[in-house]
Amino acid sequence: MFKSTALATTLALTATFAFADGTVTVYTAVPQNFIDALVPMYEAETGNTVEIIKAGSGELLNRLTAEAGAPAADVLWSVDGTVIDFNPALFEAYEAAGSDMLASGMKQSEMWTPFTAVVMAFIVNEEKLDGLPVPDSWAALADPQYDEMISSARADGSGSAYIQLATVLQAFDSEEAGWEVYEGMLGNFVLSESSGAVPRFVNDGELAIGVTLEDAALRYVEGGGPVQIVYPSEGTAIAPDAMALVAGAPNAEGGKSFLDFMLSQEAQAVVAAEGRRPVRSDVASNPALVPLGEVNSVGYDSAWASDNRARLVEAWGDMVLDVQ
């Protein structure tokens, strides 16, 4: 549990943010660097105190489901949007301040507000490939020459790993063709319970390749690690992650102010500095990343991914038993 204390001097709150005194309880799967950078800013801006409960999106969903009769959380922050769309009774629709400044394609649901635009990519430690070529496509990851060389999180427990699965199924001419490629990939995977462990394993040289989020890979590149970012040639997901107000939140007004702040220009500039793509049209991406226009987009269909989540996760689980 991460708990931070409001600053002694409360700054004046701008009119764009809802306001409520007290503690805002936030369940989140966001990387720790975003918590460290953004939560103190929100506390200084509002005078509220934030209590963070950090876990994987699957674990957080289980907790929200168990608490549905008496919610403890106010906000779910930075998860795959299908988690929210597939469980609408757990959340309350709220349009955050600044939604009129969202970039094209970022507003995908009435139930949630986008926080960042996540991009699925490969992180590659070329030194650990033992002379094999750097894979540059989803199909390449299915090649048996990369057997047990690829790090991936589990699609039944990680929101980003589910996006990865849905991306592959959308990247080819048919879902059947996507499953054929994915089955080959899964045969080469070393599965992890933690999506955060995926790029770390590659950076540390335990595995040669990882399928991860662009910003997670960038942190190791900027840290001087022996790794590079590769974008799959067939196309990849460029999709917003989600934040939403919990239905029956004990501090709903505080939760709304948290969502308002995270969509503000000030917070989105921090998002860019931390290596993720901002969702506002008036905030530029981190200059260390290739321009988004140079990344081949698969045209990720989050509505399809949401509608088919239960079916795809079940099929994934069956395939794991057969392949792994």
mmCIF file of C-alpha atoms in Angstrom:
data_model
loop_
_atom_site.group_PDB
_atom_site.id
_atom_site.type_symbol
_atom_site.label_atom_id
_atom_site.label_comp_id
_atom_site.label_asym_id
_atom_site.label_seq_id
_atom_site.Cartn_x
_atom_site.Cartn_y
_atom_site.Cartn_z
ATOM 1 C CA MET A 1 0.000 0.000 0.000
ATOM 2 C CA PHE A 2 1.228 3.494 -0.874
ATOM 3 C CA LYS A 3 -0.120 6.342 1.208
ATOM 4 C CA SER A 4 0.907 9.943 0.756
ATOM 5 C CA THR A 5 0.115 12.955 2.887
ATOM 6 C CA ALA A 6 -1.439 16.173 1.629
ATOM 7 C CA LEU A 7 0.876 19.170 1.684
ATOM 8 C CA ALA A 8 0.477 21.500 4.632
ATOM 9 C CA THR A 9 -0.427 24.396 2.400
ATOM 10 C CA THR A 10 -3.442 23.778 0.201
ATOM 11 C CA LEU A 11 -3.185 25.462 -3.165
ATOM 12 C CA ALA A 12 -6.219 27.115 -4.698
ATOM 13 C CA LEU A 13 -8.202 24.692 -6.821
ATOM 14 C CA THR A 14 -8.874 25.731 -10.397
ATOM 15 C CA ALA A 15 -12.478 25.864 -11.525
ATOM 16 C CA THR A 16 -12.049 22.914 -13.877
ATOM 17 C CA PHE A 17 -11.712 20.415 -11.019
ATOM 18 C CA ALA A 18 -14.432 19.041 -8.815
ATOM 19 C CA PHE A 19 -13.551 19.416 -5.150
ATOM 20 C CA ALA A 20 -14.101 17.375 -2.029
ATOM 21 C CA ASP A 21 -12.202 17.251 1.227
ATOM 22 C CA GLY A 22 -10.806 14.022 2.551
ATOM 23 C CA THR A 23 -9.140 10.896 1.314
ATOM 24 C CA VAL A 24 -9.498 9.583 -2.241
ATOM 25 C CA THR A 25 -8.928 5.836 -2.439
ATOM 26 C CA VAL A 26 -7.504 4.779 -5.790
ATOM 27 C CA TYR A 27 -7.107 1.220 -7.050
ATOM 28 C CA THR A 28 -4.519 1.135 -9.811
ATOM 29 C CA ALA A 29 -2.319 -0.975 -12.050
ATOM 30 C CA VAL A 30 -0.313 2.047 -13.185
ATOM 31 C CA PRO A 31 3.507 1.805 -12.969
ATOM 32 C CA GLN A 32 4.974 3.277 -9.802
ATOM 33 C CA ASN A 33 6.706 6.146 -11.605
ATOM 34 C CA PHE A 34 3.327 7.635 -12.544
ATOM 35 C CA ILE A 35 2.165 7.392 -8.938
ATOM 36 C CA ASP A 36 5.315 9.096 -7.687
ATOM 37 C CA ALA A 37 5.090 11.890 -10.247
ATOM 38 C CA LEU A 38 1.360 12.612 -10.311
ATOM 39 C CA VAL A 39 -0.172 11.839 -6.922
ATOM 40 C CA PRO A 40 1.773 14.544 -5.005
ATOM 41 C CA MET A 41 0.772 17.056 -7.694
ATOM 42 C CA TYR A 42 -2.888 16.166 -7.283
ATOM 43 C CA GLU A 43 -2.649 16.418 -3.497
ATOM 44 C CA ALA A 44 -1.009 19.839 -3.708
ATOM 45 C CA GLU A 45 -3.645 20.999 -6.217
ATOM 46 C CA THR A 46 -6.670 19.856 -4.218
ATOM 47 C CA GLY A 47 -5.671 19.452 -0.579
ATOM 48 C CA ASN A 48 -6.980 15.892 -0.699
ATOM 49 C CA THR A 49 -5.007 12.892 0.474
ATOM 50 C CA VAL A 50 -4.664 9.890 -1.838
ATOM 51 C CA GLU A 51 -4.483 6.307 -0.682
ATOM 52 C CA ILE A 52 -3.188 3.993 -3.404
ATOM 53 C CA ILE A 53 -3.924 0.275 -3.619
ATOM 54 C CA LYS A 54 -1.649 -1.099 -6.353
ATOM 55 C CA ALA A 55 -2.112 -4.507 -7.985
ATOM 56 C CA GLY A 56 -2.715 -6.148 -11.336
ATOM 57 C CA SER A 57 -5.964 -5.325 -13.079
ATOM 58 C CA GLY A 58 -7.342 -8.838 -12.562
ATOM 59 C CA GLU A 59 -6.734 -8.696 -8.820
ATOM 60 C CA LEU A 60 -8.241 -5.214 -8.592
ATOM 61 C CA LEU A 61 -11.345 -6.318 -10.459
ATOM 62 C CA ASN A 62 -11.768 -9.244 -8.082
ATOM 63 C CA ARG A 63 -11.495 -6.858 -5.159
ATOM 64 C CA LEU A 64 -14.017 -4.414 -6.613
ATOM 65 C CA THR A 65 -16.425 -7.277 -7.281
ATOM 66 C CA ALA A 66 -16.110 -8.545 -3.719
ATOM 67 C CA GLU A 67 -16.666 -5.022 -2.345
ATOM 68 C CA ALA A 68 -19.580 -4.145 -4.642
ATOM 69 C CA GLY A 69 -22.079 -4.052 -1.760
ATOM 70 C CA ALA A 70 -19.917 -1.624 0.221
ATOM 71 C CA PRO A 71 -17.262 -0.062 -2.035
ATOM 72 C CA ALA A 72 -13.957 0.973 -0.497
ATOM 73 C CA ALA A 73 -12.451 2.545 -3.626
ATOM 74 C CA ASP A 74 -13.370 5.816 -5.314
ATOM 75 C CA VAL A 75 -11.434 5.386 -8.572
ATOM 76 C CA LEU A 76 -9.982 2.635 -10.715
ATOM 77 C CA TRP A 77 -6.951 4.159 -12.451
ATOM 78 C CA SER A 78 -5.053 2.930 -15.512
ATOM 79 C CA VAL A 79 -6.428 -0.437 -16.590
ATOM 80 C CA ASP A 80 -7.477 -1.901 -19.922
ATOM 81 C CA GLY A 81 -10.823 -0.291 -20.781
ATOM 82 C CA THR A 82 -12.415 -3.673 -21.439
ATOM 83 C CA VAL A 83 -12.171 -4.372 -17.703
ATOM 84 C CA ILE A 84 -14.598 -1.512 -17.119
ATOM 85 C CA ASP A 85 -16.820 -2.025 -20.148
ATOM 86 C CA PHE A 86 -17.225 -5.704 -19.291
ATOM 87 C CA ASN A 87 -18.233 -4.897 -15.693
ATOM 88 C CA PRO A 88 -20.405 -1.762 -15.988
ATOM 89 C CA ALA A 89 -22.324 -2.343 -12.759
ATOM 90 C CA LEU A 90 -19.126 -1.681 -10.798
ATOM 91 C CA PHE A 91 -18.652 1.812 -12.226
ATOM 92 C CA GLU A 92 -20.465 5.104 -12.668
ATOM 93 C CA ALA A 93 -20.222 7.044 -15.918
ATOM 94 C CA TYR A 94 -18.505 10.426 -15.499
ATOM 95 C CA GLU A 95 -17.188 12.819 -18.146
ATOM 96 C CA ALA A 96 -14.010 14.330 -16.763
ATOM 97 C CA ALA A 97 -13.175 17.983 -17.240
ATOM 98 C CA GLY A 98 -11.000 18.400 -20.331
ATOM 99 C CA SER A 99 -12.737 15.662 -22.306
ATOM 100 C CA ASP A 100 -13.357 18.214 -25.062
ATOM 101 C CA MET A 101 -9.571 18.283 -25.623
ATOM 102 C CA LEU A 102 -9.160 14.550 -26.207
ATOM 103 C CA ALA A 103 -7.250 13.560 -29.325
ATOM 104 C CA SER A 104 -9.105 11.771 -32.097
ATOM 105 C CA GLY A 105 -9.918 8.159 -31.268
ATOM 106 C CA MET A 106 -9.222 8.440 -27.545
ATOM 107 C CA LYS A 107 -12.856 8.649 -26.390
ATOM 108 C CA GLN A 108 -14.060 5.056 -26.734
ATOM 109 C CA SER A 109 -16.614 4.583 -23.956
ATOM 110 C CA GLU A 110 -19.101 6.559 -21.917
ATOM 111 C CA MET A 111 -18.126 4.504 -18.854
ATOM 112 C CA TRP A 112 -14.516 5.617 -18.573
ATOM 113 C CA THR A 113 -12.042 8.413 -19.242
ATOM 114 C CA PRO A 114 -8.770 7.733 -21.086
ATOM 115 C CA PHE A 115 -5.602 8.356 -19.088
ATOM 116 C CA THR A 116 -2.819 7.601 -21.574
ATOM 117 C CA ALA A 117 -2.506 6.086 -25.030
ATOM 118 C CA VAL A 118 -0.721 2.771 -24.608
ATOM 119 C CA VAL A 119 1.250 1.277 -27.466
ATOM 120 C CA MET A 120 2.129 -2.421 -27.568
ATOM 121 C CA ALA A 121 5.725 -3.098 -28.634
ATOM 122 C CA PHE A 122 8.628 -5.520 -28.341
ATOM 123 C CA ILE A 123 11.629 -4.952 -26.105
ATOM 124 C CA VAL A 124 14.673 -6.772 -27.468
ATOM 125 C CA ASN A 125 18.063 -7.537 -25.942
ATOM 126 C CA GLU A 126 20.001 -8.293 -29.119
ATOM 127 C CA GLU A 127 23.003 -9.613 -27.214
ATOM 128 C CA LYS A 128 20.854 -12.472 -25.896
ATOM 129 C CA LEU A 129 19.565 -13.550 -29.316
ATOM 130 C CA ASP A 130 22.667 -15.663 -29.941
ATOM 131 C CA GLY A 131 22.924 -14.490 -33.526
ATOM 132 C CA LEU A 132 19.223 -14.845 -34.341
ATOM 133 C CA PRO A 133 17.598 -11.926 -36.192
ATOM 134 C CA VAL A 134 15.772 -9.216 -34.260
ATOM 135 C CA PRO A 135 12.068 -10.096 -34.650
ATOM 136 C CA ASP A 136 10.094 -7.318 -36.304
ATOM 137 C CA SER A 137 6.619 -8.836 -36.575
ATOM 138 C CA TRP A 138 4.021 -10.822 -34.650
ATOM 139 C CA ALA A 139 4.548 -13.672 -37.090
ATOM 140 C CA ALA A 140 8.275 -13.684 -36.326
ATOM 141 C CA LEU A 141 7.543 -14.220 -32.628
ATOM 142 C CA ALA A 142 5.826 -17.484 -33.590
ATOM 143 C CA ASP A 143 8.998 -18.867 -35.181
ATOM 144 C CA PRO A 144 10.216 -21.928 -33.184
ATOM 145 C CA GLN A 145 13.767 -20.542 -33.267
ATOM 146 C CA TYR A 146 12.707 -18.207 -30.438
ATOM 147 C CA ASP A 147 11.545 -21.075 -28.198
ATOM 148 C CA GLU A 148 11.561 -20.024 -24.521
ATOM 149 C CA MET A 149 13.202 -16.699 -25.405
ATOM 150 C CA ILE A 150 10.131 -14.445 -25.151
ATOM 151 C CA SER A 151 8.771 -12.879 -21.966
ATOM 152 C CA SER A 152 5.035 -12.179 -21.709
ATOM 153 C CA ALA A 153 2.483 -11.681 -18.962
ATOM 154 C CA ARG A 154 -0.614 -13.865 -18.686
ATOM 155 C CA ALA A 155 -3.646 -12.670 -20.650
ATOM 156 C CA ASP A 156 -5.983 -13.911 -17.906
ATOM 157 C CA GLY A 157 -4.407 -11.673 -15.281
ATOM 158 C CA SER A 158 -2.821 -8.707 -17.046
ATOM 159 C CA GLY A 159 -4.763 -6.025 -18.871
ATOM 160 C CA SER A 160 -1.813 -5.222 -21.129
ATOM 161 C CA ALA A 161 -1.328 -8.905 -21.987
ATOM 162 C CA TYR A 162 -4.999 -9.117 -22.936
ATOM 163 C CA ILE A 163 -4.511 -6.114 -25.238
ATOM 164 C CA GLN A 164 -1.572 -8.014 -26.750
ATOM 165 C CA LEU A 165 -3.773 -11.061 -27.417
ATOM 166 C CA ALA A 166 -6.618 -8.989 -28.887
ATOM 167 C CA THR A 167 -4.125 -7.078 -31.034
ATOM 168 C CA VAL A 168 -2.730 -10.235 -32.626
ATOM 169 C CA LEU A 169 -6.244 -11.517 -33.310
ATOM 170 C CA GLN A 170 -7.025 -8.224 -35.080
ATOM 171 C CA ALA A 171 -3.737 -7.943 -36.988
ATOM 172 C CA PHE A 172 -4.426 -10.661 -39.546
ATOM 173 C CA ASP A 173 -7.073 -11.359 -42.182
ATOM 174 C CA SER A 174 -9.219 -13.383 -39.801
ATOM 175 C CA GLU A 175 -9.429 -14.253 -36.114
ATOM 176 C CA GLU A 176 -8.548 -17.830 -37.037
ATOM 177 C CA ALA A 177 -5.337 -16.667 -38.719
ATOM 178 C CA GLY A 178 -4.531 -14.568 -35.658
ATOM 179 C CA TRP A 179 -5.016 -17.539 -33.333
ATOM 180 C CA GLU A 180 -2.669 -19.600 -35.512
ATOM 181 C CA VAL A 181 0.066 -17.001 -35.114
ATOM 182 C CA TYR A 182 -0.666 -16.522 -31.428
ATOM 183 C CA GLU A 183 -0.431 -20.258 -30.760
ATOM 184 C CA GLY A 184 3.094 -20.223 -32.162
ATOM 185 C CA MET A 185 3.940 -17.197 -30.022
ATOM 186 C CA LEU A 186 2.522 -18.841 -26.913
ATOM 187 C CA GLY A 187 4.716 -21.873 -27.526
ATOM 188 C CA ASN A 188 7.752 -19.579 -27.319
ATOM 189 C CA PHE A 189 6.554 -17.596 -24.289
ATOM 190 C CA VAL A 190 7.885 -17.734 -20.768
ATOM 191 C CA LEU A 191 4.803 -16.514 -18.918
ATOM 192 C CA SER A 192 4.923 -14.162 -15.963
ATOM 193 C CA GLU A 193 2.269 -13.223 -13.429
ATOM 194 C CA SER A 194 3.502 -9.616 -13.547
ATOM 195 C CA SER A 195 3.474 -7.399 -16.619
ATOM 196 C CA GLY A 196 6.124 -5.233 -14.978
ATOM 197 C CA ALA A 197 8.511 -8.179 -14.856
ATOM 198 C CA VAL A 198 8.430 -8.656 -18.631
ATOM 199 C CA PRO A 199 10.773 -5.802 -19.685
ATOM 200 C CA ARG A 200 12.914 -6.291 -16.578
ATOM 201 C CA PHE A 201 13.691 -9.886 -17.523
ATOM 202 C CA VAL A 202 14.832 -8.720 -20.974
ATOM 203 C CA ASN A 203 16.866 -5.810 -19.663
ATOM 204 C CA ASP A 204 18.570 -8.108 -17.144
ATOM 205 C CA GLY A 205 19.385 -10.650 -19.848
ATOM 206 C CA GLU A 206 17.237 -13.472 -18.496
ATOM 207 C CA LEU A 207 15.279 -13.517 -21.765
ATOM 208 C CA ALA A 208 15.955 -11.994 -25.170
ATOM 209 C CA ILE A 209 12.551 -10.593 -26.146
ATOM 210 C CA GLY A 210 9.527 -9.208 -24.318
ATOM 211 C CA VAL A 211 6.062 -8.138 -25.418
ATOM 212 C CA THR A 212 5.249 -5.086 -23.345
ATOM 213 C CA LEU A 213 4.020 -1.524 -23.360
ATOM 214 C CA GLU A 214 6.103 1.076 -25.148
ATOM 215 C CA ASP A 215 6.635 3.228 -22.066
ATOM 216 C CA ALA A 216 7.824 0.257 -19.982
ATOM 217 C CA ALA A 217 10.442 -0.508 -22.636
ATOM 218 C CA LEU A 218 11.421 3.155 -22.918
ATOM 219 C CA ARG A 219 12.297 3.348 -19.222
ATOM 220 C CA TYR A 220 14.993 0.702 -19.731
ATOM 221 C CA VAL A 221 16.233 2.289 -22.967
ATOM 222 C CA GLU A 222 16.568 5.680 -21.266
ATOM 223 C CA GLY A 223 18.192 3.966 -18.284
ATOM 224 C CA GLY A 224 21.022 2.804 -20.528
ATOM 225 C CA GLY A 225 19.947 -0.826 -20.707
ATOM 226 C CA PRO A 226 21.122 -3.094 -23.565
ATOM 227 C CA VAL A 227 17.672 -3.057 -25.147
ATOM 228 C CA GLN A 228 15.760 -1.561 -28.054
ATOM 229 C CA ILE A 229 12.094 -0.969 -28.899
ATOM 230 C CA VAL A 230 10.645 -2.717 -31.956
ATOM 231 C CA TYR A 231 7.173 -2.176 -33.415
ATOM 232 C CA PRO A 232 5.522 -5.154 -35.187
ATOM 233 C CA SER A 233 5.242 -4.623 -38.929
ATOM 234 C CA GLU A 234 1.685 -5.997 -39.197
ATOM 235 C CA GLY A 235 0.508 -3.230 -36.890
ATOM 236 C CA THR A 236 0.056 -2.804 -33.170
ATOM 237 C CA ALA A 237 -2.408 -1.474 -30.636
ATOM 238 C CA ILE A 238 -2.481 2.251 -30.045
ATOM 239 C CA ALA A 239 -5.198 2.278 -27.446
ATOM 240 C CA PRO A 240 -6.166 4.352 -24.423
ATOM 241 C CA ASP A 241 -6.037 2.844 -20.975
ATOM 242 C CA ALA A 242 -8.905 3.705 -18.703
ATOM 243 C CA MET A 243 -9.769 5.391 -15.433
ATOM 244 C CA ALA A 244 -13.252 5.401 -13.959
ATOM 245 C CA LEU A 245 -15.370 6.376 -10.998
ATOM 246 C CA VAL A 246 -16.417 3.424 -8.837
ATOM 247 C CA ALA A 247 -20.179 3.012 -8.400
ATOM 248 C CA GLY A 248 -21.162 3.927 -4.856
ATOM 249 C CA ALA A 249 -17.745 5.467 -4.184
ATOM 250 C CA PRO A 250 -17.462 6.682 -0.567
ATOM 251 C CA ASN A 251 -15.859 9.924 -1.791
ATOM 252 C CA ALA A 252 -17.346 10.329 -5.254
ATOM 253 C CA GLU A 253 -16.616 14.063 -5.472
ATOM 254 C CA GLY A 254 -12.997 13.427 -4.559
ATOM 255 C CA GLY A 255 -12.882 10.666 -7.147
ATOM 256 C CA LYS A 256 -14.207 13.045 -9.796
ATOM 257 C CA SER A 257 -11.555 15.602 -8.899
ATOM 258 C CA PHE A 258 -8.889 12.906 -9.304
ATOM 259 C CA LEU A 259 -10.158 12.057 -12.797
ATOM 260 C CA ASP A 260 -10.356 15.750 -13.705
ATOM 261 C CA PHE A 261 -6.781 16.314 -12.630
ATOM 262 C CA MET A 262 -5.354 13.301 -14.459
ATOM 263 C CA LEU A 263 -6.872 14.560 -17.709
ATOM 264 C CA SER A 264 -5.599 18.114 -17.184
ATOM 265 C CA GLN A 265 -2.933 19.601 -19.450
ATOM 266 C CA GLU A 266 -0.565 19.753 -16.483
ATOM 267 C CA ALA A 267 -0.894 16.054 -15.679
ATOM 268 C CA GLN A 268 -0.792 14.995 -19.315
ATOM 269 C CA ALA A 269 2.519 16.818 -19.758
ATOM 270 C CA VAL A 270 3.879 14.580 -16.987
ATOM 271 C CA VAL A 271 2.438 11.544 -18.782
ATOM 272 C CA ALA A 272 4.500 12.515 -21.825
ATOM 273 C CA ALA A 273 7.632 13.100 -19.771
ATOM 274 C CA GLU A 274 7.228 9.637 -18.222
ATOM 275 C CA GLY A 275 7.182 8.035 -21.678
ATOM 276 C CA ARG A 276 3.533 7.319 -22.403
ATOM 277 C CA ARG A 277 1.509 8.969 -25.111
ATOM 278 C CA PRO A 278 -0.771 11.729 -23.773
ATOM 279 C CA VAL A 279 -4.453 11.602 -24.731
ATOM 280 C CA ARG A 280 -4.952 15.355 -25.040
ATOM 281 C CA SER A 281 -4.591 16.915 -28.468
ATOM 282 C CA ASP A 282 -2.694 19.882 -27.009
ATOM 283 C CA VAL A 283 0.113 17.859 -25.362
ATOM 284 C CA ALA A 284 3.001 16.449 -27.433
ATOM 285 C CA SER A 285 4.530 12.978 -27.003
ATOM 286 C CA ASN A 286 7.947 12.370 -25.443
ATOM 287 C CA PRO A 287 10.572 13.346 -28.061
ATOM 288 C CA ALA A 288 12.534 10.156 -27.255
ATOM 289 C CA LEU A 289 9.788 8.132 -28.955
ATOM 290 C CA VAL A 290 9.259 7.816 -32.683
ATOM 291 C CA PRO A 291 6.385 9.993 -33.927
ATOM 292 C CA LEU A 292 3.101 8.179 -33.502
ATOM 293 C CA GLY A 293 2.424 8.587 -37.210
ATOM 294 C CA GLU A 294 5.378 6.294 -37.940
ATOM 295 C CA VAL A 295 3.942 3.440 -35.854
ATOM 296 C CA ASN A 296 1.769 1.109 -37.913
ATOM 297 C CA SER A 297 -1.600 0.910 -36.158
ATOM 298 C CA VAL A 298 -3.711 -2.226 -36.305
ATOM 299 C CA GLY A 299 -6.763 -0.037 -35.720
ATOM 300 C CA TYR A 300 -7.354 -1.641 -32.341
ATOM 301 C CA ASP A 301 -11.068 -2.223 -31.774
ATOM 302 C CA SER A 302 -11.571 -1.910 -28.036
ATOM 303 C CA ALA A 303 -15.332 -2.512 -28.306
ATOM 304 C CA TRP A 304 -14.707 -5.878 -29.973
ATOM 305 C CA ALA A 305 -12.061 -6.683 -27.361
ATOM 306 C CA SER A 306 -14.527 -5.854 -24.590
ATOM 307 C CA ASP A 307 -17.452 -7.769 -26.079
ATOM 308 C CA ASN A 308 -15.322 -10.867 -26.629
ATOM 309 C CA ARG A 309 -13.155 -10.740 -23.514
ATOM 310 C CA ALA A 310 -14.679 -13.695 -21.658
ATOM 311 C CA ARG A 311 -14.598 -15.903 -24.753
ATOM 312 C CA LEU A 312 -11.030 -14.987 -25.691
ATOM 313 C CA VAL A 313 -9.638 -15.394 -22.172
ATOM 314 C CA GLU A 314 -11.282 -18.802 -21.896
ATOM 315 C CA ALA A 315 -9.813 -19.838 -25.256
ATOM 316 C CA TRP A 316 -6.431 -18.497 -24.147
ATOM 317 C CA GLY A 317 -6.569 -20.625 -20.990
ATOM 318 C CA ASP A 318 -7.372 -23.739 -23.008
ATOM 319 C CA MET A 319 -4.507 -22.983 -25.386
ATOM 320 C CA VAL A 320 -2.062 -22.529 -22.498
ATOM 321 C CA LEU A 321 -2.895 -26.023 -21.240
ATOM 322 C CA ASP A 322 -2.244 -27.438 -24.715
ATOM 323 C CA VAL A 323 0.893 -25.479 -25.604
ATOM 324 C CA GLN A 324 2.843 -24.569 -22.475
#
